[in-house]
Short mmCIF file of C-alpha atoms in Angstrom, two decimals:
data_model
loop_
_atom_site.label_atom_id
_atom_site.label_comp_id
_atom_site.label_asym_id
_atom_site.label_seq_id
_atom_site.Cartn_x
_atom_site.Cartn_y
_atom_site.Cartn_z
CA MET A 376 142.74 146.90 89.55
CA GLU A 377 141.92 147.97 93.11
CA ASP A 378 139.52 150.94 92.75
CA VAL A 379 140.56 153.32 95.52
CA LYS A 380 140.60 157.21 95.10
CA LYS A 381 143.25 158.84 96.99
CA ILE A 382 142.36 162.83 97.55
CA GLN A 383 144.99 164.97 99.26
CA PRO A 384 143.84 168.04 100.85
CA ASN A 385 143.38 170.94 97.99
CA MET A 386 141.17 173.62 97.53
CA LEU A 387 139.53 173.40 94.15
CA LYS A 388 139.66 176.15 91.67
CA GLY A 389 138.71 176.52 88.21
CA ILE A 390 135.61 176.54 85.74
CA VAL A 391 132.86 173.77 85.63
CA SER A 392 130.60 173.28 82.86
CA VAL A 393 127.89 171.47 84.61
CA PRO A 394 126.78 168.42 83.26
CA PRO A 395 123.12 167.62 81.84
CA SER A 396 120.17 166.82 83.94
CA LYS A 397 120.25 162.96 84.33
CA SER A 398 116.48 163.51 85.37
CA VAL A 399 115.39 165.83 82.20
CA ALA A 400 117.42 163.43 79.83
CA HIS A 401 115.40 160.46 81.14
CA ARG A 402 112.06 162.09 80.56
CA SER A 403 113.52 163.63 77.07
CA ILE A 404 114.34 160.06 76.01
CA ILE A 405 111.28 158.11 76.92
CA ALA A 406 108.96 160.89 75.51
CA ALA A 407 110.61 161.15 72.41
CA SER A 408 110.55 157.46 71.91
CA LEU A 409 106.85 157.40 72.54
CA SER A 410 106.13 159.92 69.99
CA GLY A 411 107.41 157.86 67.08
CA GLY A 412 108.70 160.88 65.55
CA GLU A 413 112.46 162.21 64.74
CA CYS A 414 113.96 163.99 67.71
CA THR A 415 117.41 165.08 68.26
CA ILE A 416 118.44 165.81 72.15
CA GLU A 417 121.38 167.33 72.79
CA ASN A 418 123.80 167.86 75.51
CA VAL A 419 123.23 164.25 77.08
CA ALA A 420 125.62 162.55 79.27
CA VAL A 421 125.44 158.97 78.77
CA SER A 422 125.89 157.65 82.43
CA LYS A 423 125.21 154.34 83.29
CA ASP A 424 121.46 155.47 84.28
CA ILE A 425 120.76 156.97 80.91
CA GLU A 426 122.33 154.18 79.19
CA ALA A 427 119.89 151.95 80.70
CA THR A 428 116.85 154.10 79.85
CA ILE A 429 118.16 154.15 76.00
CA GLU A 430 118.41 150.16 76.00
CA CYS A 431 115.06 149.64 77.41
CA MET A 432 113.44 152.02 75.12
CA ARG A 433 115.11 150.32 72.16
CA ALA A 434 113.91 146.92 73.50
CA LEU A 435 110.58 148.64 73.64
CA GLY A 436 110.32 149.58 69.98
CA ALA A 437 112.29 152.69 69.64
CA LYS A 438 115.26 153.16 67.35
CA CYS A 439 117.78 155.55 69.26
CA SER A 440 121.45 156.30 68.23
CA VAL A 441 123.92 157.97 70.58
CA ASN A 442 126.72 160.25 69.59
CA THR A 443 128.89 160.28 72.64
CA LYS A 444 131.42 162.76 71.38
CA SER A 445 128.67 165.28 70.45
CA MET A 446 126.32 164.32 73.20
CA THR A 447 123.36 163.73 71.24
CA VAL A 448 120.68 160.98 71.13
CA SER A 449 118.57 160.90 68.20
CA VAL A 450 115.27 158.93 68.26
CA THR A 451 113.78 157.94 65.03
CA LYS A 452 110.70 156.32 64.06
CA LYS A 453 109.60 153.04 65.77
CA LYS A 454 110.43 149.63 64.71
CA THR A 455 107.16 147.97 63.68
CA TYR A 456 108.00 144.26 64.55
CA LYS A 457 105.66 142.28 66.74
CA VAL A 458 107.04 140.91 69.84
CA LYS A 459 105.96 137.35 70.41
CA ASN A 460 107.79 136.49 73.56
CA MET A 461 108.72 138.07 76.70
CA ILE A 462 110.43 141.56 76.70
CA THR A 463 113.42 142.02 79.10
CA LEU A 464 114.53 145.35 80.20
CA ASP A 465 117.81 145.47 82.02
CA CYS A 466 117.42 148.79 84.37
CA GLY A 467 121.03 148.44 85.78
CA GLU A 468 120.71 150.40 88.98
CA SER A 469 118.43 152.99 87.81
CA GLY A 470 115.38 153.50 89.90
CA SER A 471 114.08 156.19 87.22
CA THR A 472 114.25 153.65 84.37
CA LEU A 473 112.29 150.94 86.41
CA ARG A 474 109.49 153.12 87.93
CA PHE A 475 108.99 155.36 84.63
CA LEU A 476 108.80 152.22 82.22
CA MET A 477 106.63 149.84 84.27
CA PRO A 478 103.36 151.48 83.33
CA ILE A 479 104.50 152.10 79.63
CA ALA A 480 105.30 148.43 79.33
CA LEU A 481 102.03 147.05 80.16
CA GLY A 482 99.83 146.61 77.02
CA LYS A 483 102.98 145.42 74.95
CA GLY A 484 100.67 141.89 74.74
CA VAL A 485 103.52 139.81 76.38
CA PRO A 486 105.16 139.65 79.61
CA VAL A 487 107.98 142.02 80.50
CA LYS A 488 110.44 141.12 82.47
CA PHE A 489 112.44 143.91 84.56
CA VAL A 490 115.90 143.20 85.55
CA GLY A 491 117.82 145.34 88.34
CA HIS A 492 121.22 145.36 89.92
CA GLY A 493 122.68 146.47 92.97
CA ARG A 494 120.19 147.22 95.15
CA LEU A 495 117.66 148.52 92.68
CA MET A 496 114.94 145.79 93.37
CA GLN A 497 115.19 146.04 97.35
CA ARG A 498 114.07 149.41 96.53
CA PRO A 499 110.25 149.79 97.46
CA GLN A 500 107.79 149.03 94.67
CA THR A 501 104.70 148.64 96.95
CA PRO A 502 102.62 151.59 95.03
CA TYR A 503 102.96 149.62 91.84
CA LEU A 504 102.14 146.52 93.22
CA ASN A 505 99.16 147.53 95.12
CA ILE A 506 97.61 148.82 91.88
CA PHE A 507 98.67 145.60 89.89
CA ARG A 508 96.68 143.79 92.55
CA GLU A 509 93.69 146.46 92.30
CA LYS A 510 93.67 146.35 88.60
CA GLY A 511 94.31 142.61 88.09
CA ILE A 512 97.61 142.83 86.55
CA LYS A 513 99.92 139.77 87.12
CA TYR A 514 103.41 140.04 88.53
CA GLU A 515 106.03 138.18 89.72
CA LEU A 516 108.77 139.66 91.97
CA GLY A 517 111.81 137.86 92.41
CA THR A 518 115.28 138.82 94.18
CA ASP A 519 116.61 140.88 91.12
CA TYR A 520 113.78 141.05 88.76
CA ILE A 521 109.91 141.62 88.62
CA ILE A 522 107.85 140.24 85.61
CA ILE A 523 104.48 142.09 84.76
CA ASP A 524 101.85 140.83 82.57
CA GLY A 525 98.58 142.68 81.60
CA SER A 526 97.01 145.97 80.40
CA LEU A 527 97.11 149.21 81.91
CA LYS A 528 93.29 150.41 82.05
CA SER A 529 92.01 154.30 82.43
CA GLY A 530 90.73 155.03 85.67
CA SER A 531 91.12 156.21 89.10
CA TYR A 532 94.77 155.53 90.61
CA GLY A 533 95.71 156.35 94.33
CA LEU A 534 99.32 156.79 95.40
CA PRO A 535 100.85 158.14 98.64
CA GLY A 536 102.73 161.33 98.37
CA ASN A 537 105.46 160.16 100.91
CA VAL A 538 106.93 157.81 98.39
CA SER A 539 109.11 158.37 95.56
CA SER A 540 107.50 160.72 92.91
CA GLN A 541 108.73 158.43 90.15
CA PHE A 542 105.41 156.06 90.50
CA ILE A 543 103.45 159.46 89.32
CA THR A 544 105.70 160.29 86.67
CA GLY A 545 105.36 156.55 85.34
CA LEU A 546 101.61 156.85 85.28
CA LEU A 547 101.73 160.35 83.78
CA PHE A 548 103.80 158.87 80.64
CA ALA A 549 101.31 156.01 80.25
CA LEU A 550 97.79 157.13 81.24
CA PRO A 551 97.37 159.81 78.26
CA ILE A 552 97.82 157.32 75.38
CA ILE A 553 95.09 155.07 76.64
CA ASP A 554 91.34 155.25 75.91
CA GLY A 555 89.54 156.89 78.49
CA ASP A 556 90.19 159.58 81.19
CA SER A 557 92.12 158.92 84.04
CA GLU A 558 93.04 160.39 87.48
CA ILE A 559 95.81 160.04 89.85
CA ILE A 560 94.70 160.82 93.46
CA VAL A 561 97.72 161.58 95.69
CA SER A 562 97.00 160.94 99.67
CA GLY A 563 99.02 162.93 102.10
CA GLU A 564 101.53 165.84 100.95
CA LEU A 565 103.50 165.12 97.73
CA GLU A 566 107.11 165.02 98.14
CA SER A 567 109.68 165.98 95.54
CA LYS A 568 107.28 168.26 93.66
CA GLY A 569 109.80 169.54 91.64
CA TYR A 570 110.55 166.11 89.67
CA VAL A 571 106.68 166.09 88.77
CA ASP A 572 106.96 169.55 87.50
CA LEU A 573 109.74 168.40 85.19
CA THR A 574 107.80 165.40 84.15
CA ILE A 575 104.56 167.42 83.25
CA ASP A 576 106.88 170.23 81.40
CA MET A 577 108.33 167.57 79.30
CA LEU A 578 105.06 165.93 78.53
CA SER A 579 103.69 169.29 77.53
CA LYS A 580 106.73 169.63 74.95
CA PHE A 581 105.59 166.59 73.24
CA GLY A 582 101.78 167.68 73.16
CA ILE A 583 100.49 165.73 76.26
CA GLU A 584 98.21 167.62 78.47
CA ILE A 585 98.00 167.04 82.15
CA GLU A 586 95.71 168.97 84.78
CA ASN A 587 97.71 169.55 88.06
CA TYR A 588 95.37 170.19 90.98
CA LYS A 589 97.67 171.62 93.96
CA TYR A 590 99.49 167.92 93.41
CA LYS A 591 96.55 166.32 95.01
CA LEU A 592 94.73 165.36 91.83
CA PHE A 593 96.16 164.78 88.55
CA LYS A 594 93.38 164.68 85.91
CA ILE A 595 94.52 162.94 82.54
CA LYS A 596 92.64 163.07 79.17
CA GLY A 597 92.89 159.68 77.31
CA GLY A 598 93.52 159.03 73.89
CA GLN A 599 96.22 161.55 73.44
CA LYS A 600 99.21 160.93 71.30
CA TYR A 601 102.77 162.14 71.69
CA LYS A 602 103.62 164.83 69.11
CA GLY A 603 107.13 164.57 67.48
CA CYS A 604 109.70 167.52 69.11
CA ASN A 605 112.48 168.26 66.52
CA GLU A 606 115.10 169.44 68.88
CA LEU A 607 115.66 169.33 72.58
CA LYS A 608 118.92 170.54 74.69
CA ILE A 609 118.96 169.15 78.06
CA GLU A 610 119.69 171.76 80.81
CA ALA A 611 122.54 171.77 83.24
CA ASP A 612 122.00 169.65 86.64
CA TYR A 613 121.56 171.26 89.98
CA SER A 614 121.92 168.05 91.83
CA GLN A 615 125.59 167.99 90.17
CA ALA A 616 126.49 171.46 90.40
CA ALA A 617 125.65 171.10 94.23
CA PHE A 618 128.91 169.30 94.79
CA PHE A 619 131.14 172.23 93.38
CA LEU A 620 128.70 174.86 95.01
CA VAL A 621 129.38 173.34 98.15
CA ALA A 622 132.99 173.08 97.57
CA ASP A 623 132.90 176.85 96.99
CA ALA A 624 131.01 177.43 100.49
CA ILE A 625 133.77 175.58 102.31
CA GLY A 626 136.54 177.62 100.55
CA CYS A 627 137.31 176.54 96.91
CA ASN A 628 137.00 178.70 94.18
CA VAL A 629 134.79 176.84 91.24
CA GLU A 630 132.44 178.89 88.86
CA CYS A 631 129.70 176.51 87.59
CA LEU A 632 128.79 177.44 84.17
CA ASN A 633 125.03 176.76 82.31
CA LEU A 634 122.78 176.68 85.05
CA ASN A 635 119.43 177.68 84.29
CA SER A 636 118.31 180.44 86.72
CA ASN A 637 114.55 179.54 86.11
CA SER A 638 115.05 175.63 86.44
CA LEU A 639 112.02 173.63 87.66
CA GLN A 640 114.39 171.34 89.04
CA GLY A 641 113.73 170.96 92.77
CA ASP A 642 117.51 170.73 93.57
CA ARG A 643 118.06 174.47 92.44
CA GLU A 644 117.18 174.70 96.38
CA ILE A 645 120.94 174.22 96.90
CA LEU A 646 121.46 177.98 96.43
CA ASP A 647 118.87 178.82 99.25
CA ILE A 648 120.48 176.30 101.59
CA ILE A 649 124.03 177.66 101.11
CA LYS A 650 123.02 181.02 101.50
CA ASN A 651 120.91 180.14 104.83
CA THR A 652 124.35 178.72 106.40
CA GLY A 653 125.56 182.44 105.80
CA ALA A 654 127.51 181.86 102.84
CA ARG A 655 127.05 184.04 99.69
CA ILE A 656 125.74 183.29 96.23
CA VAL A 657 127.44 185.48 93.56
CA LYS A 658 127.80 185.56 89.84
CA GLY A 659 131.36 184.50 88.37
CA PRO A 660 133.37 186.41 86.03
CA ASN A 661 132.31 184.24 83.15
CA GLY A 662 128.53 184.58 83.88
CA GLY A 663 128.28 181.49 85.90
CA ILE A 664 127.35 181.18 89.59
CA MET A 665 129.75 180.67 92.57
CA ALA A 666 129.41 180.29 96.29
CA LYS A 667 131.54 182.43 98.71
CA LYS A 668 132.68 181.19 102.18
CA THR A 669 132.00 183.69 105.02
CA ALA A 670 133.18 183.72 108.53
CA VAL A 671 129.62 183.79 110.03
CA MET A 672 128.43 180.36 108.62
CA HIS A 673 126.35 178.56 110.85
CA GLY A 674 124.23 175.44 111.52
CA ILE A 675 120.81 175.30 110.03
CA THR A 676 117.85 172.82 109.51
CA VAL A 677 116.97 171.62 105.94
CA ASP A 678 113.94 169.81 105.13
CA ALA A 679 114.78 167.08 102.54
CA LYS A 680 111.43 166.02 101.50
CA ASN A 681 111.54 167.52 98.10
CA ILE A 682 115.54 167.40 97.79
CA PRO A 683 116.35 163.84 98.57
CA ASP A 684 119.53 163.91 96.41
CA LEU A 685 121.00 166.79 97.99
CA VAL A 686 121.34 164.95 101.49
CA PRO A 687 124.87 163.73 101.58
CA ILE A 688 126.48 167.23 100.11
CA VAL A 689 124.21 169.10 102.16
CA ALA A 690 125.80 166.98 105.20
CA VAL A 691 129.15 168.10 104.06
CA LEU A 692 128.18 171.62 103.94
CA CYS A 693 126.94 171.48 107.37
CA SER A 694 130.01 169.46 108.65
CA PHE A 695 131.99 173.02 108.19
CA CYS A 696 129.33 175.13 109.50
CA SER A 697 129.67 176.26 113.20
CA GLY A 698 127.00 174.93 115.97
CA GLU A 699 124.28 172.13 115.09
CA SER A 700 122.70 171.68 111.88
CA ARG A 701 119.68 169.05 111.49
CA ILE A 702 118.45 167.19 108.06
CA ILE A 703 114.97 166.37 108.50
CA ASN A 704 112.26 164.60 106.87
CA ALA A 705 114.71 162.19 104.95
CA GLY A 706 113.84 158.88 105.76
CA ARG A 707 113.51 157.80 101.95
CA LEU A 708 116.93 158.08 101.72
CA ARG A 709 117.31 154.52 103.31
CA HIS A 710 116.09 153.08 99.88
CA LYS A 711 118.63 154.73 97.31
CA GLU A 712 121.67 153.04 95.96
CA SER A 713 122.56 152.83 99.96
CA ASP A 714 120.98 153.73 102.90
CA ARG A 715 122.20 157.50 102.40
CA LEU A 716 121.39 158.23 105.89
CA ARG A 717 123.66 155.46 107.31
CA SER A 718 126.23 155.67 104.78
CA THR A 719 126.67 159.55 105.33
CA ALA A 720 126.46 159.39 108.89
CA THR A 721 129.27 156.48 108.80
CA GLU A 722 131.60 158.07 106.60
CA LEU A 723 131.61 161.48 107.80
CA GLY A 724 131.92 159.87 111.03
CA ARG A 725 135.21 158.29 110.03
CA LEU A 726 136.38 161.99 109.01
CA GLY A 727 135.85 163.00 112.78
CA VAL A 728 132.46 164.46 111.91
CA ASP A 729 130.14 164.88 115.08
CA ILE A 730 127.16 163.30 113.36
CA VAL A 731 124.26 161.23 114.51
CA GLU A 732 122.13 159.35 112.47
CA GLU A 733 118.17 159.54 113.35
CA ARG A 734 115.47 157.79 112.31
CA ASP A 735 114.66 160.09 109.30
CA GLY A 736 117.39 162.75 109.40
CA LEU A 737 120.99 163.57 110.61
CA LYS A 738 122.16 165.95 113.41
CA ILE A 739 125.47 167.41 112.67
CA ILE A 740 127.90 169.45 114.95
CA GLY A 741 130.28 171.45 112.51
CA ARG A 742 133.91 171.56 112.59
CA ASP A 743 136.71 173.37 110.92
CA LEU A 744 138.60 170.48 109.18
CA VAL A 745 137.90 166.96 109.00
CA GLU A 746 140.47 164.22 109.39
CA GLY A 747 142.06 161.77 106.93
CA ASN A 748 140.99 158.45 106.82
CA VAL A 749 139.94 155.12 104.63
CA CYS A 750 136.25 155.44 103.46
CA SER A 751 133.80 153.57 101.30
CA SER A 752 131.56 154.86 98.57
CA TRP A 753 128.91 152.16 99.28
CA ASN A 754 128.54 151.64 95.94
CA ASP A 755 126.87 155.28 95.79
CA HIS A 756 127.87 157.95 93.58
CA ARG A 757 126.50 160.62 95.65
CA ILE A 758 128.48 159.14 98.76
CA ALA A 759 131.69 159.05 96.57
CA MET A 760 131.18 162.70 95.39
CA ALA A 761 130.17 164.13 98.71
CA LEU A 762 133.41 162.67 100.53
CA SER A 763 135.61 163.91 97.77
CA ILE A 764 134.33 167.52 98.54
CA ALA A 765 134.87 167.04 101.96
CA ALA A 766 138.67 166.09 101.45
CA CYS A 767 139.23 169.57 100.43
CA ARG A 768 139.33 170.40 103.89
CA ALA A 769 140.90 167.52 105.50
CA GLU A 770 144.01 167.35 107.58
CA GLY A 771 145.19 164.25 105.78
CA CYS A 772 144.79 162.13 102.65
CA ILE A 773 141.30 160.57 102.20
CA GLU A 774 140.96 157.36 100.14
CA ILE A 775 137.70 156.34 99.06
CA THR A 776 137.10 152.70 98.20
CA GLY A 777 134.82 151.82 95.15
CA ALA A 778 134.58 155.55 94.19
CA GLU A 779 135.74 155.38 90.61
CA LYS A 780 133.03 152.74 89.54
CA ALA A 781 130.49 154.28 91.63
CA VAL A 782 130.47 157.82 89.86
CA THR A 783 129.74 156.26 86.54
CA LYS A 784 125.99 155.92 87.49
CA SER A 785 125.51 159.60 86.95
CA TYR A 786 128.84 161.73 86.41
CA PRO A 787 131.45 159.21 84.77
CA ASP A 788 133.96 162.38 84.25
CA PHE A 789 133.64 163.72 87.94
CA TYR A 790 137.04 162.44 88.72
CA LYS A 791 138.82 164.13 85.56
CA VAL A 792 136.97 167.18 86.40
CA TYR A 793 137.93 167.11 90.06
CA ASP A 794 141.54 166.25 89.37
CA ARG A 795 141.72 169.22 86.77
CA LEU A 796 140.31 171.72 89.59
CA ALA A 797 142.53 170.32 92.40
CA GLY A 798 145.55 171.04 89.79
CA ASN A 799 144.40 174.55 89.29
CA GLU A 800 143.75 173.80 85.66
CA THR A 801 141.22 175.51 83.78
CA TYR A 802 139.50 175.32 80.22
#
C-alpha cells in the first residue's frame, strides 16, 4: 500500500497528552538494565527507537518485559548465561542506541556486531573510532555494521564538543563500572548540553556519581555499581510537544498536557523561541501549556547548537513570521535521519516558502500561507511531522510521501492524534 498522507488545510483544536520523552526512556532502560535489580519504568512509548534499545539490552543480558497497554517496561535480574560467540545488536535507525551502547558492549569478552539501517551507519562515528585506535580496541566498519572487540579501560578520554553529545553519554554509562578512575576532556564548547544533563540526572537515580566541571571536564570514579531503582516515570517530551506548540503559534488551538516546567530537556527552549517571535505562551484551561498567535510575530535568529531536533519545526514557525529569520549553528543536522538542512529547505521550498539552505543553517522569509503540493518525508520523522503542521496554514492539500512509516521511529500515534485534532475532537 502506498504510504502517502494527504492533509487538507485545517486548524487543529483539542487536548494532547504529550508522549513521553524518548531521550529519557533510552537512558532509563539502559541504566535499569545495568543495575541488575528490578525496576518498573512507567509511561514508555515503545517507538521503533525504544524498541531497538530494549532488544539490544536483552541481547546484552538484561531481562526486559514490555506492556504496551500500560506503557510500562519492567527490568528484572540479568541473565547469567555466558556468551561464547559474537553478540549482534540491531540498532535499527537509532543513533542513541548505537552510541550509548558501544562503550557498554566493550568488555563482554566476545566481539559485538552493531547493525544499523537507513542512514544510521553513515552518521559520524569518528570520535569513537579515534578512541578505539588510541586504546587498542579492534574494530571493523562496514556499510551497515560495525564490529568492536576489546575492553574499555579507565583513563583519560578526549572528545570534541561540536559533535553529538551521545558519545559523551555512552562513556558516562560505561566508565563508572570499570576499575580505576577516568575523565572525559571536552575540547571546544560542548553542544547539546541538555542531553548530558539528562544522562547525569538519570545516572544519579541509579547511584552513579559524575563530577561535571562546566562541561569541559567530567571526572568519573571507577568501581561504582548501578543500584536498583524500583520505579521510574518518564516525563513528557518537549521535542514532540514542540510540533503542537508551533501549531498553536500559527493559529491552532491545542493544549499540551503533562509537560514538566522544571525539565532538564534542552528542547524546553521551544517555549522561549515561540515567545521571541512575539507569540505568547499561556496556561491552558486544563492546566497544560498553549501558545497564542499574535499580530506582531516577526522573524528571529535561533542558535541550534543545543537544540538540533527542533530545527525542522522551528523552520515551520519562522515560515509564518514576518521578515527574515535565521537558524544558525545547525551543521550537525546534515547527519541525522536525513540531511535535515537540505530536507527542510527542499520541502518547505516546495510549499512556496522563501528559504535558503546555508552551510550550517537556514535563512527564511516568512509569509502568511504556504502552498499545497506533494512533498517527501525523506524517511525522517521530524520532517514528516513538521510538514504536517505547516499544512494547517496551506492554501491547498499537502501530500507527504512516506509519512506514516517515518513517524513510527519516535511518535507512532502522531497521525492518530493529528487526525483527531483536525476533526475538532477531544478526549
